[in-house]
Coordinates of C-alpha atoms in Angstrom, one line a residue:
M100 CA -9.6 -8.8 -17.6
P101 CA -7.8 -6.0 -19.5
L102 CA -9.9 -3.1 -20.5
K103 CA -11.2 -3.2 -24.0
T104 CA -12.8 0.0 -25.4
Q105 CA -14.3 0.9 -28.7
F106 CA -15.2 4.5 -29.7
T107 CA -16.9 5.4 -32.9
A108 CA -17.7 8.9 -34.3
A109 CA -19.1 10.3 -37.5
D110 CA -16.3 12.9 -37.2
I111 CA -14.5 14.7 -34.4
R112 CA -17.6 16.7 -33.6
H113 CA -20.1 13.9 -33.6
P114 CA -19.5 10.9 -31.3
L115 CA -21.7 7.8 -31.8
T116 CA -20.8 4.9 -29.5
L117 CA -18.5 4.1 -26.6
K118 CA -18.2 0.6 -25.2
S119 CA -15.9 -0.4 -22.3
E120 CA -15.4 -3.8 -20.8
G121 CA -12.9 -5.0 -18.2
K122 CA -10.7 -3.3 -15.6
A123 CA -9.6 0.3 -16.2
A124 CA -6.0 1.3 -15.7
R125 CA -7.1 3.4 -12.8
G126 CA -8.5 0.3 -11.1
A127 CA -12.3 0.6 -11.7
P128 CA -14.2 -2.3 -13.2
M129 CA -16.1 -1.2 -16.3
H130 CA -19.0 -2.7 -18.2
D131 CA -20.6 0.2 -19.9
Q132 CA -22.0 0.8 -23.4
F133 CA -23.1 4.3 -24.5
T134 CA -25.0 4.8 -27.7
L135 CA -26.0 8.1 -29.3
D136 CA -29.2 7.7 -31.3
P137 CA -29.3 8.6 -35.0
N138 CA -31.5 11.6 -34.3
N139 CA -28.9 13.0 -31.9
A140 CA -31.7 13.3 -29.3
R141 CA -30.6 10.9 -26.5
V142 CA -27.8 8.8 -25.2
T143 CA -28.6 5.3 -24.0
L144 CA -26.3 3.8 -21.3
L145 CA -26.3 0.1 -20.8
R146 CA -24.9 -0.8 -17.4
D147 CA -25.3 -4.0 -15.4
G148 CA -28.0 -5.1 -17.8
K149 CA -30.0 -1.9 -17.3
A150 CA -30.6 0.7 -19.9
S151 CA -31.0 4.4 -19.1
D152 CA -31.7 7.3 -21.4
Y153 CA -30.2 10.8 -21.1
P154 CA -30.8 13.9 -23.1
V155 CA -28.3 15.2 -25.6
G156 CA -27.3 18.9 -25.5
E157 CA -25.4 21.1 -27.8
H158 CA -22.1 19.8 -26.3
T159 CA -22.5 16.2 -25.3
F160 CA -19.6 13.8 -25.4
L161 CA -19.3 10.1 -24.7
I162 CA -16.6 9.4 -22.1
D163 CA -16.3 7.7 -18.7
G164 CA -14.0 9.1 -16.0
Y165 CA -12.1 5.8 -15.9
S166 CA -11.9 5.2 -19.7
P167 CA -8.5 4.8 -21.3
V168 CA -6.5 8.0 -21.4
A169 CA -6.8 8.1 -25.2
M170 CA -10.4 9.3 -24.6
Q171 CA -8.9 12.5 -22.9
Q172 CA -7.2 13.1 -26.3
M173 CA -10.5 12.7 -28.1
L174 CA -12.3 14.9 -25.5
L175 CA -9.9 17.7 -26.0
R176 CA -10.1 17.5 -29.8
Y177 CA -13.9 17.6 -29.5
W178 CA -13.8 20.6 -27.2
M179 CA -11.5 22.5 -29.6
A180 CA -13.5 21.6 -32.6
K181 CA -16.7 22.8 -30.9
G182 CA -15.1 26.2 -30.2
R183 CA -14.0 25.5 -26.6
P184 CA -17.4 25.6 -24.8
A185 CA -17.6 26.4 -21.1
H186 CA -19.3 23.1 -20.4
I187 CA -19.4 19.6 -21.9
S188 CA -21.9 17.1 -20.6
A189 CA -21.1 13.4 -20.4
P190 CA -23.9 11.1 -19.4
P191 CA -24.8 10.0 -16.9
E192 CA -23.9 12.9 -14.6
Q193 CA -20.5 14.5 -15.6
D194 CA -20.4 18.2 -16.2
I195 CA -16.9 18.8 -17.6
H196 CA -15.0 22.0 -17.6
I197 CA -11.7 22.5 -19.6
Q198 CA -9.3 25.4 -19.1
S199 CA -6.2 26.1 -21.1
V200 CA -3.1 26.6 -19.0
D201 CA 0.4 27.7 -19.8
D202 CA 2.4 25.8 -22.4
L203 CA 5.1 23.5 -21.1
D204 CA 8.5 23.4 -22.7
V205 CA 10.5 20.1 -22.2
Q206 CA 13.9 19.0 -23.4
L207 CA 14.1 15.6 -25.0
G208 CA 17.2 14.4 -26.6
G209 CA 18.6 17.9 -26.9
K210 CA 15.5 19.1 -28.6
R211 CA 12.9 21.6 -27.2
V212 CA 9.3 20.4 -27.4
K213 CA 6.4 22.7 -26.7
L214 CA 3.3 21.1 -25.2
H215 CA -0.1 22.7 -24.7
G216 CA -1.7 22.2 -21.2
Y217 CA -5.3 21.8 -20.2
V218 CA -6.9 21.3 -16.8
I219 CA -10.0 19.0 -17.0
S220 CA -12.4 19.0 -14.1
G221 CA -15.7 17.2 -13.6
L222 CA -14.6 14.0 -15.4
V223 CA -13.4 12.4 -12.1
W224 CA -13.6 14.0 -8.7
G225 CA -11.0 16.8 -8.7
S226 CA -8.9 18.0 -11.6
E227 CA -6.4 16.5 -14.0
T228 CA -4.0 18.0 -16.4
A229 CA -3.4 16.8 -19.9
W230 CA -0.9 17.9 -22.5
L231 CA -1.1 17.8 -26.3
D232 CA 1.6 18.4 -28.8
D233 CA 1.1 20.6 -31.9
D234 CA -0.5 17.6 -33.7
Q235 CA -3.1 17.2 -30.9
R236 CA -1.6 14.0 -29.8
L237 CA -1.7 13.2 -26.1
A238 CA 1.7 13.5 -24.4
A239 CA 0.7 13.0 -20.8
V240 CA -2.2 13.0 -18.3
V241 CA -1.7 13.5 -14.6
T242 CA -4.7 12.7 -12.4
T243 CA -4.9 12.8 -8.6
D244 CA -8.0 10.9 -7.6
A245 CA -9.1 10.2 -4.0
E246 CA -10.4 6.8 -4.8
F247 CA -7.5 5.3 -6.8
D248 CA -4.6 7.4 -5.7
H249 CA -2.3 9.0 -8.2
F250 CA -2.7 8.1 -11.9
E251 CA -0.2 9.2 -14.5
A252 CA -0.1 8.2 -18.2
V253 CA 2.8 9.3 -20.4
R254 CA 3.7 8.6 -23.9
D255 CA 7.0 6.6 -24.0
T256 CA 8.9 9.5 -25.6
F257 CA 8.1 11.8 -22.6
E258 CA 8.7 9.3 -19.8
P259 CA 12.1 10.9 -18.9
V260 CA 10.3 14.1 -17.9
L261 CA 7.4 12.6 -15.9
D262 CA 8.5 14.5 -12.7
T263 CA 8.1 17.7 -14.7
F264 CA 4.5 16.8 -15.6
I265 CA 3.7 15.9 -12.0
Q266 CA 5.1 19.2 -10.6
R267 CA 3.3 21.3 -13.2
A268 CA 0.0 19.4 -12.6
V269 CA 0.3 20.3 -8.9
A270 CA 0.8 24.0 -9.8
N271 CA -2.0 24.0 -12.3
N272 CA -4.5 22.3 -9.9
L273 CA -3.6 24.7 -7.1
D274 CA -4.1 27.7 -9.4
A275 CA -7.5 26.4 -10.5
L276 CA -8.5 25.7 -6.9
A277 CA -7.3 29.1 -5.8
Q278 CA -9.8 30.7 -8.1
L279 CA -12.6 28.8 -6.4
T280 CA -11.4 29.4 -2.8
S281 CA -10.1 32.9 -3.1
K282 CA -12.9 34.3 -0.9
D283 CA -13.1 31.3 1.5
A284 CA -10.8 32.8 4.2
H285 CA -11.7 36.0 6.0
A286 CA -9.5 39.0 5.2
S287 CA -6.6 38.0 7.5
A288 CA -6.2 40.5 10.3
K289 CA -2.9 40.5 12.2
K290 CA -4.9 40.2 15.4
L291 CA -7.8 38.0 16.2
L292 CA -9.9 37.9 19.4
I293 CA -12.4 35.1 20.2
T294 CA -14.7 36.0 23.0
H295 CA -17.1 34.3 25.4
V296 CA -16.0 30.8 24.3
T297 CA -15.7 27.6 26.3
L298 CA -12.1 26.6 26.0
I299 CA -11.0 22.9 25.9
D300 CA -7.3 23.3 25.7
G301 CA -6.4 19.6 24.9
A302 CA -3.9 19.5 27.8
G303 CA -6.2 17.5 30.0
G304 CA -7.6 20.3 32.2
P305 CA -11.4 20.9 32.6
P306 CA -13.2 23.2 30.2
Q307 CA -12.7 26.9 30.9
R308 CA -16.0 28.9 30.6
D309 CA -16.4 32.4 29.1
R310 CA -12.8 32.8 27.9
S311 CA -11.2 35.2 25.5
V312 CA -8.4 34.0 23.3
Y313 CA -6.1 36.6 21.7
V314 CA -4.1 35.8 18.6
E315 CA -1.4 37.9 17.0
N316 CA 0.6 36.9 13.8
G317 CA -0.8 33.4 13.9
R318 CA 0.1 32.7 17.6
I319 CA -1.9 32.7 20.9
V320 CA -0.7 35.6 23.0
R321 CA -3.3 35.7 25.8
I322 CA -6.0 33.6 27.3
E323 CA -8.2 35.2 30.0
A324 CA -11.7 35.5 31.4
T325 CA -13.8 37.6 29.1
G326 CA -14.2 41.0 30.6
E327 CA -14.4 44.4 29.0
L328 CA -13.6 44.1 25.4
P329 CA -10.9 46.3 23.8
K330 CA -11.9 49.1 21.6
A331 CA -12.4 48.1 18.0
A332 CA -9.3 48.6 15.9
S333 CA -8.7 48.2 12.2
D334 CA -6.2 45.3 12.7
L335 CA -8.4 43.4 15.2
E336 CA -11.0 40.8 14.1
V337 CA -13.4 39.9 16.8
L338 CA -15.2 36.6 16.7
D339 CA -18.1 36.0 19.1
G340 CA -17.8 32.5 20.6
S341 CA -20.9 32.7 22.7
G342 CA -22.4 29.2 23.1
K343 CA -19.4 27.7 21.2
Y344 CA -16.5 25.4 22.2
L345 CA -12.9 26.0 21.2
I346 CA -10.7 23.0 20.7
P347 CA -7.2 22.5 19.2
G348 CA -7.0 22.0 15.5
L349 CA -7.5 18.4 14.6
W350 CA -4.7 16.1 13.2
D351 CA -5.2 13.3 10.7
M352 CA -2.2 11.1 11.3
H353 CA -2.8 8.8 8.4
A354 CA -3.5 10.9 5.4
H355 CA -2.8 10.3 1.7
Y356 CA -3.0 13.9 0.3
E357 CA -3.6 12.6 -3.2
Q358 CA -5.1 15.8 -4.7
V359 CA -5.1 19.5 -4.0
E360 CA -8.9 19.3 -3.3
W361 CA -8.0 17.7 0.1
G362 CA -6.8 21.1 1.3
P363 CA -10.2 22.8 1.6
I364 CA -11.8 19.6 2.8
Y365 CA -9.5 19.2 5.7
L366 CA -9.9 22.8 6.8
A367 CA -13.7 22.6 6.4
S368 CA -13.7 19.5 8.7
G369 CA -11.5 21.2 11.3
V370 CA -8.3 19.4 10.4
T371 CA -5.3 21.8 10.6
T372 CA -2.4 19.3 10.4
V373 CA -2.0 16.1 8.5
R374 CA 0.7 13.5 8.2
D375 CA 1.0 12.2 4.7
C376 CA 1.8 8.5 5.1
G377 CA 3.4 7.7 1.7
N378 CA 3.0 9.5 -1.5
E379 CA 4.9 10.2 -4.8
F380 CA 8.1 12.1 -4.0
S381 CA 7.7 14.8 -6.6
Y382 CA 4.0 15.3 -6.0
I383 CA 4.0 15.6 -2.2
T384 CA 7.0 17.8 -1.9
A385 CA 5.5 20.1 -4.5
V386 CA 2.2 20.3 -2.6
R387 CA 3.9 20.7 0.8
D388 CA 6.1 23.6 -0.6
A389 CA 3.1 25.3 -2.2
L390 CA 1.1 25.2 1.1
Q391 CA 4.0 26.5 3.1
S392 CA 4.5 29.4 0.7
G393 CA 0.9 30.3 0.8
R394 CA 0.2 29.3 -2.8
G395 CA -2.6 27.0 -1.8
I396 CA -5.3 26.4 0.9
G397 CA -4.8 23.5 3.2
P398 CA -3.5 22.3 6.5
R399 CA 0.0 22.0 7.7
L400 CA 1.5 19.0 5.9
L401 CA 4.0 16.6 7.5
I402 CA 5.7 14.0 5.3
A403 CA 6.4 10.3 6.2
G404 CA 8.6 9.3 3.2
L405 CA 7.5 6.0 1.6
V406 CA 10.1 3.3 0.8
D407 CA 9.1 -0.1 -0.6
G408 CA 11.0 -3.1 -2.0
T409 CA 10.5 -5.1 -5.2
G410 CA 7.7 -7.6 -4.9
P411 CA 4.3 -8.5 -6.2
I412 CA 2.5 -5.7 -4.4
T413 CA 5.2 -3.0 -4.7
L414 CA 3.9 0.5 -4.2
G415 CA 5.4 3.6 -5.7
A416 CA 8.8 4.3 -7.4
V417 CA 11.0 4.7 -4.3
I418 CA 12.5 1.2 -4.0
A419 CA 15.2 -0.2 -1.8
D420 CA 16.5 -3.7 -2.4
T421 CA 20.0 -3.2 -1.0
P422 CA 21.5 -1.6 2.2
E423 CA 23.1 1.1 0.0
Q424 CA 19.7 2.0 -1.6
A425 CA 18.0 1.9 1.8
R426 CA 20.5 4.4 3.4
E427 CA 20.4 6.7 0.3
I428 CA 16.6 6.9 0.4
V429 CA 16.5 7.8 4.1
H430 CA 19.0 10.6 3.4
R431 CA 17.0 11.7 0.4
Y432 CA 13.8 12.1 2.5
K433 CA 15.8 13.8 5.3
D434 CA 17.0 16.4 2.9
I435 CA 13.5 17.4 1.9
G436 CA 12.3 17.8 5.5
A437 CA 10.5 14.5 6.0
L438 CA 10.0 13.8 9.7
Q439 CA 9.5 10.0 9.3
I440 CA 10.2 7.1 7.1
K441 CA 7.3 4.9 6.2
V442 CA 8.3 1.2 5.5
Y443 CA 5.9 -0.5 3.1
S444 CA 4.9 -4.1 2.7
S445 CA 7.5 -5.4 0.2
V446 CA 10.6 -4.2 2.0
K447 CA 13.0 -7.1 2.7
P448 CA 13.0 -8.0 6.4
E449 CA 16.8 -7.8 6.5
L450 CA 16.6 -4.1 5.4
V451 CA 14.3 -3.0 8.2
P452 CA 17.0 -2.6 10.9
I453 CA 19.2 -0.8 8.4
I454 CA 16.4 1.7 7.6
T455 CA 15.5 2.3 11.2
E456 CA 19.1 2.7 12.3
E457 CA 19.9 5.2 9.5
A458 CA 16.6 7.2 10.2
H459 CA 17.3 7.3 14.0
K460 CA 20.9 8.6 13.3
L461 CA 19.3 11.5 11.4
G462 CA 16.8 12.3 14.0
M463 CA 13.9 10.7 12.1
T464 CA 11.4 8.1 13.3
V465 CA 10.1 5.1 11.5
T466 CA 6.5 4.0 10.9
G467 CA 4.8 1.7 8.4
H468 CA 3.2 -1.5 7.4
V469 CA 4.5 -4.8 8.8
P470 CA 6.5 -6.1 5.8
S471 CA 5.6 -9.5 4.3
G472 CA 7.3 -12.3 6.3
M473 CA 7.5 -10.3 9.5
T474 CA 5.3 -9.8 12.6
S475 CA 4.5 -6.6 14.5
A476 CA 6.8 -7.8 17.3
E477 CA 9.7 -8.3 15.0
V478 CA 9.4 -4.8 13.4
V479 CA 9.3 -3.2 16.9
K480 CA 12.5 -5.2 17.8
D481 CA 14.0 -4.0 14.6
G482 CA 13.4 -0.3 15.4
F483 CA 9.9 0.7 14.3
D484 CA 8.6 3.6 16.4
S485 CA 5.0 3.1 15.3
I486 CA 2.9 0.8 13.3
N487 CA 0.2 1.7 10.8
H488 CA -3.2 -0.1 10.7
I489 CA -4.8 -2.2 13.5
Q490 CA -5.0 -5.2 11.2
Y491 CA -1.4 -6.2 11.8
I492 CA -1.8 -6.0 15.6
A493 CA -5.1 -7.9 15.6
R494 CA -3.6 -10.5 13.3
D495 CA -0.5 -11.1 15.5
L496 CA -2.2 -10.9 19.0
L497 CA -5.0 -13.2 18.0
H498 CA -3.1 -15.4 15.4
I499 CA -5.5 -14.7 12.6
E500 CA -4.5 -16.6 9.5
R501 CA -5.7 -16.1 5.9
G502 CA -8.1 -18.8 4.8
K503 CA -8.5 -20.3 8.2
P504 CA -11.4 -20.1 10.7
M505 CA -11.3 -17.0 12.9
P506 CA -9.7 -17.9 16.3
P507 CA -11.3 -17.1 19.6
L508 CA -11.0 -13.5 20.9
D509 CA -8.4 -13.9 23.7
F510 CA -5.8 -11.3 24.8
E511 CA -4.8 -13.4 27.8
T512 CA -2.7 -16.0 25.9
P513 CA 1.0 -16.1 26.7
S514 CA 1.8 -14.9 23.2
A515 CA -0.5 -11.9 23.4
K516 CA 0.8 -10.9 26.8
E517 CA 4.4 -11.1 25.6
Q518 CA 3.6 -8.9 22.6
L519 CA 1.7 -6.3 24.6
A520 CA 4.6 -6.1 27.1
L521 CA 7.0 -5.6 24.2
F522 CA 4.9 -2.7 22.9
K523 CA 4.9 -1.1 26.3
Q524 CA 8.7 -1.6 26.7
H525 CA 9.4 0.1 23.4
H526 CA 6.6 2.8 23.8
T527 CA 5.2 1.7 20.4
V528 CA 2.7 4.1 18.9
F529 CA -0.2 3.0 16.7
D530 CA -2.2 4.8 14.1
D531 CA -4.9 2.2 13.9
T532 CA -7.1 3.6 11.0
T533 CA -10.0 1.5 12.3
V534 CA -12.4 3.6 10.4
I535 CA -11.2 2.3 7.0
Y536 CA -11.9 -1.2 8.0
E537 CA -15.4 -0.3 9.0
L538 CA -15.9 1.1 5.6
A539 CA -14.3 -1.8 3.8
M540 CA -15.8 -4.6 5.8
H541 CA -19.4 -3.6 6.4
P542 CA -21.8 -5.9 4.5
Q543 CA -22.4 -4.7 1.0
G544 CA -26.0 -3.4 0.8
T545 CA -25.9 -1.8 4.2
P546 CA -26.0 1.9 3.5
I547 CA -22.8 3.7 4.5
R548 CA -25.0 6.5 6.0
A549 CA -26.0 4.1 8.7
F550 CA -22.6 4.8 10.3
E551 CA -21.2 7.7 8.3
P552 CA -23.8 10.4 7.5
G553 CA -21.2 12.4 5.7
I554 CA -21.5 10.2 2.7
D555 CA -24.6 12.2 1.7
H556 CA -22.5 15.3 1.3
V557 CA -19.5 14.2 -0.8
A558 CA -19.2 14.9 -4.5
K559 CA -21.2 12.5 -6.7
P560 CA -18.3 10.9 -8.6
L561 CA -16.7 10.0 -5.3
A562 CA -19.8 8.9 -3.5
Q563 CA -20.5 6.4 -6.2
G564 CA -17.3 4.6 -5.6
L565 CA -17.5 4.8 -1.9
N566 CA -21.0 3.3 -1.9
E567 CA -19.7 0.3 -3.8
M568 CA -17.3 -0.6 -0.9
G569 CA -18.1 -3.3 1.6
A570 CA -17.8 -7.0 2.1
P571 CA -19.5 -9.2 -0.5
A572 CA -22.1 -11.7 0.8
E573 CA -19.8 -14.7 0.6
Q574 CA -17.2 -13.0 2.8
S575 CA -19.5 -10.9 5.0
E576 CA -19.6 -13.2 8.0
R577 CA -15.9 -13.6 8.3
L578 CA -15.1 -9.9 7.6
T579 CA -17.7 -8.7 10.1
K580 CA -16.0 -10.9 12.7
Y581 CA -12.6 -9.7 11.7
Y582 CA -13.7 -6.1 12.0
Q583 CA -15.1 -6.7 15.4
D584 CA -11.8 -8.3 16.5
M585 CA -10.0 -5.2 15.3
L586 CA -12.3 -3.0 17.3
A587 CA -11.7 -5.3 20.3
T588 CA -7.9 -5.0 19.7
L589 CA -8.2 -1.2 19.7
R590 CA -10.1 -1.5 23.0
E591 CA -7.3 -3.7 24.5
L592 CA -4.5 -1.4 23.3
H593 CA -6.2 1.5 25.0
R594 CA -6.8 -0.5 28.2
Q595 CA -3.1 -1.3 28.2
G596 CA -2.3 2.4 28.2
L597 CA -0.6 2.3 24.8
T598 CA -0.4 5.3 22.6
L599 CA -3.0 5.6 19.8
M600 CA -3.4 8.4 17.2
A601 CA -6.3 9.1 15.0
G602 CA -5.9 8.6 11.3
T603 CA -8.2 7.7 8.4
D604 CA -6.2 6.3 5.5
Q605 CA -8.4 6.8 2.3
S606 CA -12.0 6.8 3.4
V607 CA -14.8 9.4 3.3
P608 CA -12.9 12.7 2.9
G609 CA -13.4 15.2 5.7
Y610 CA -15.8 13.0 7.7
S611 CA -13.9 9.9 8.6
L612 CA -11.7 11.5 11.2
H613 CA -14.8 12.4 13.1
R614 CA -16.0 8.8 12.7
E615 CA -12.6 7.5 13.9
L616 CA -13.1 9.5 17.1
E617 CA -16.5 8.0 17.5
L618 CA -15.1 4.5 17.2
Y619 CA -12.5 5.4 19.9
V620 CA -15.4 6.2 22.3
Q621 CA -17.0 2.9 21.3
A622 CA -13.8 1.2 22.2
G623 CA -13.7 2.7 25.7
F624 CA -12.0 6.1 25.3
T625 CA -13.5 9.0 27.1
P626 CA -14.5 11.8 24.7
Y627 CA -11.5 13.8 26.0
E628 CA -9.1 11.0 25.4
A629 CA -10.5 10.6 21.9
L630 CA -10.1 14.3 21.3
Q631 CA -6.5 14.2 22.5
A632 CA -5.8 11.3 20.1
A633 CA -6.3 13.8 17.3
T634 CA -4.6 16.8 19.0
S635 CA -2.0 16.7 21.8
V636 CA -1.0 13.1 21.3
P637 CA 0.1 13.3 17.7
A638 CA 1.8 16.6 18.4
H639 CA 3.9 14.9 21.1
V640 CA 4.6 11.9 18.9
M641 CA 5.9 14.1 16.1
G642 CA 8.0 16.1 18.4
L643 CA 6.0 19.3 17.8
D644 CA 4.2 19.6 21.1
K645 CA 6.1 22.7 22.1
D646 CA 4.6 24.5 19.1
T647 CA 1.2 23.0 18.6
G648 CA -1.4 20.4 19.7
T649 CA -2.9 22.3 22.7
L650 CA -4.4 25.8 23.2
Q651 CA -1.8 27.5 25.3
V652 CA 0.0 30.9 25.1
G653 CA 2.8 30.9 22.6
K654 CA 1.5 28.1 20.5
R655 CA 0.3 28.2 16.9
A656 CA -3.3 29.4 16.6
D657 CA -4.6 26.2 15.1
M658 CA -8.1 25.9 16.5
V659 CA -11.6 24.7 15.8
L660 CA -14.8 26.5 17.0
L661 CA -17.5 24.0 17.5
S662 CA -21.2 24.6 17.8
G663 CA -21.6 21.6 20.2
D664 CA -19.8 20.3 23.3
P665 CA -17.5 17.4 22.2
L666 CA -17.0 16.2 25.8
S667 CA -20.7 15.5 26.3
D668 CA -20.9 13.9 22.8
I669 CA -17.9 13.2 20.7
R670 CA -20.1 13.4 17.6
N671 CA -20.1 17.2 18.1
T672 CA -16.7 17.4 16.6
R673 CA -18.6 17.3 13.3
Q674 CA -20.3 20.6 14.2
V675 CA -17.5 22.9 12.8
F676 CA -18.5 26.5 13.0
K677 CA -15.1 28.0 12.1
T678 CA -11.6 26.6 11.5
I679 CA -8.7 28.8 12.4
A680 CA -5.4 27.8 10.9
S681 CA -2.3 29.8 12.0
G682 CA -4.7 32.6 12.9
V683 CA -6.7 32.7 9.6
V684 CA -10.4 32.1 10.0
Y685 CA -12.2 29.8 7.5
D686 CA -15.9 29.2 7.0
P687 CA -16.6 25.6 6.2
A688 CA -19.5 25.9 3.8
P689 CA -17.7 27.6 0.9
L690 CA -14.8 25.3 1.3
W691 CA -17.0 22.3 0.9
E692 CA -18.7 23.8 -2.1
S693 CA -15.4 24.6 -3.8
V694 CA -14.7 20.9 -4.2
G695 CA -18.1 19.8 -5.2
F696 CA -19.3 18.7 -1.7
T697 CA -22.5 20.0 -0.1
P698 CA -22.2 21.6 3.4

């Protein structure tokens, strides 16, 4: 049902009612009705047949985070008419902040148009940038939202300069975030010494007790038994690791870096490298370049460039429907430094070998979904180096068909054996993202905290959407069985000695990578194997193992200092005491707080 919204106001300073019914453009279903009483004393919200009252302050506006973007225009007009207050409340829980940013000059039809920019935070989780013209008419809104990916709305007149809006929004959001995180990294000394630590190097050797790790200019220069400490020097920072465990920085190999707030979250959770598995071209290159140049806080960002085809579930704007388009797109991603191509679900099967051949010629690898009409075995034969998501493998090994009863769990069939042998022959790599299926397929009504305690720490606007996930009652039995079959498939792939890498897709930010490692141990991995699936294994797969992935002399100083032993209990990877990224030390708590999470 299309979203229908009615907003009434006595004047620009006095809203009266807001009613929304249907599905918002950002994807959220809405059935809300806000009413401000005549005495301007309370707002009544009618949601799901239940009425709740909220107090009205001096600056209370009626808006929902997923309302039509015309409401951002009305919000900004209200804010200006009210004298640009520091806070605007929006029942039930939003505390909105608006900040003016630099004007944006765009060229349209040979004419120069000046637009006025504003960063809005607190309306959805994260920040969005909106632009008004001189008549206070909305020109564009760019939102990066963890729950519903990117969202952009642009007036038809300004569509030719959408990329400009996206790139400026990235810069605006990074600047706003920098103000919040400016004190979250220690003053960066050129030399760092971590003493009395138990070192787990990720290379497979046993833990090394009472070690000192020396870092200079972002690289490990010495590892030795802790002895007499060097004399204090102004350029040496000493970090006491007594009772702590030092592991390589974690990797999330299936990230969607949808907003700049992910940067502090990743670092707070011990993640120092992420592979972005498909994003908007202009957005992700702008974020990657900003992080590389030190204009933002975040992990090392690797790009797998998304390509899709025209179809009913097409994703994004990078589309290849012909061999010429496919080759051009591969070269375009190579030119901006992408290490991989990610093939999406609507790519025509006949284009898959063309994409893989061109990528391999350029020294790139290919990953992705299994396109419609293909099997996982077929994409491997056509040149895929790795496959995203365990669902495709479980579907093909077990012959699961939509709308039909779930088949028996049997990996000994001739078909399953043939497929597994093919994966071994081609050294196929899997980023299974099992964690996202647990989140999506657990029975609705079962608290997420039962398996993911991190849900109690995420920002409220995000937690609300996450807590609504899960299988509805009528699908619960089938989806529970499907999820268990996926977990069994993960166990079988590991038993077969195939390569698996930890990734989360879009799940509970910062926490789901740790849950993914816990699921690995449930599936038969040792804790050390699970840890390697998020450290040395992805570094090797991405061809970066000479530089990172293990704690060895000469490598990048990407490390996590844990308060508990992850080899005795993999859940201890959650106990991040410090994150060290390229030699810079971060405290988790202020990073969490900077993006509205609680430590």
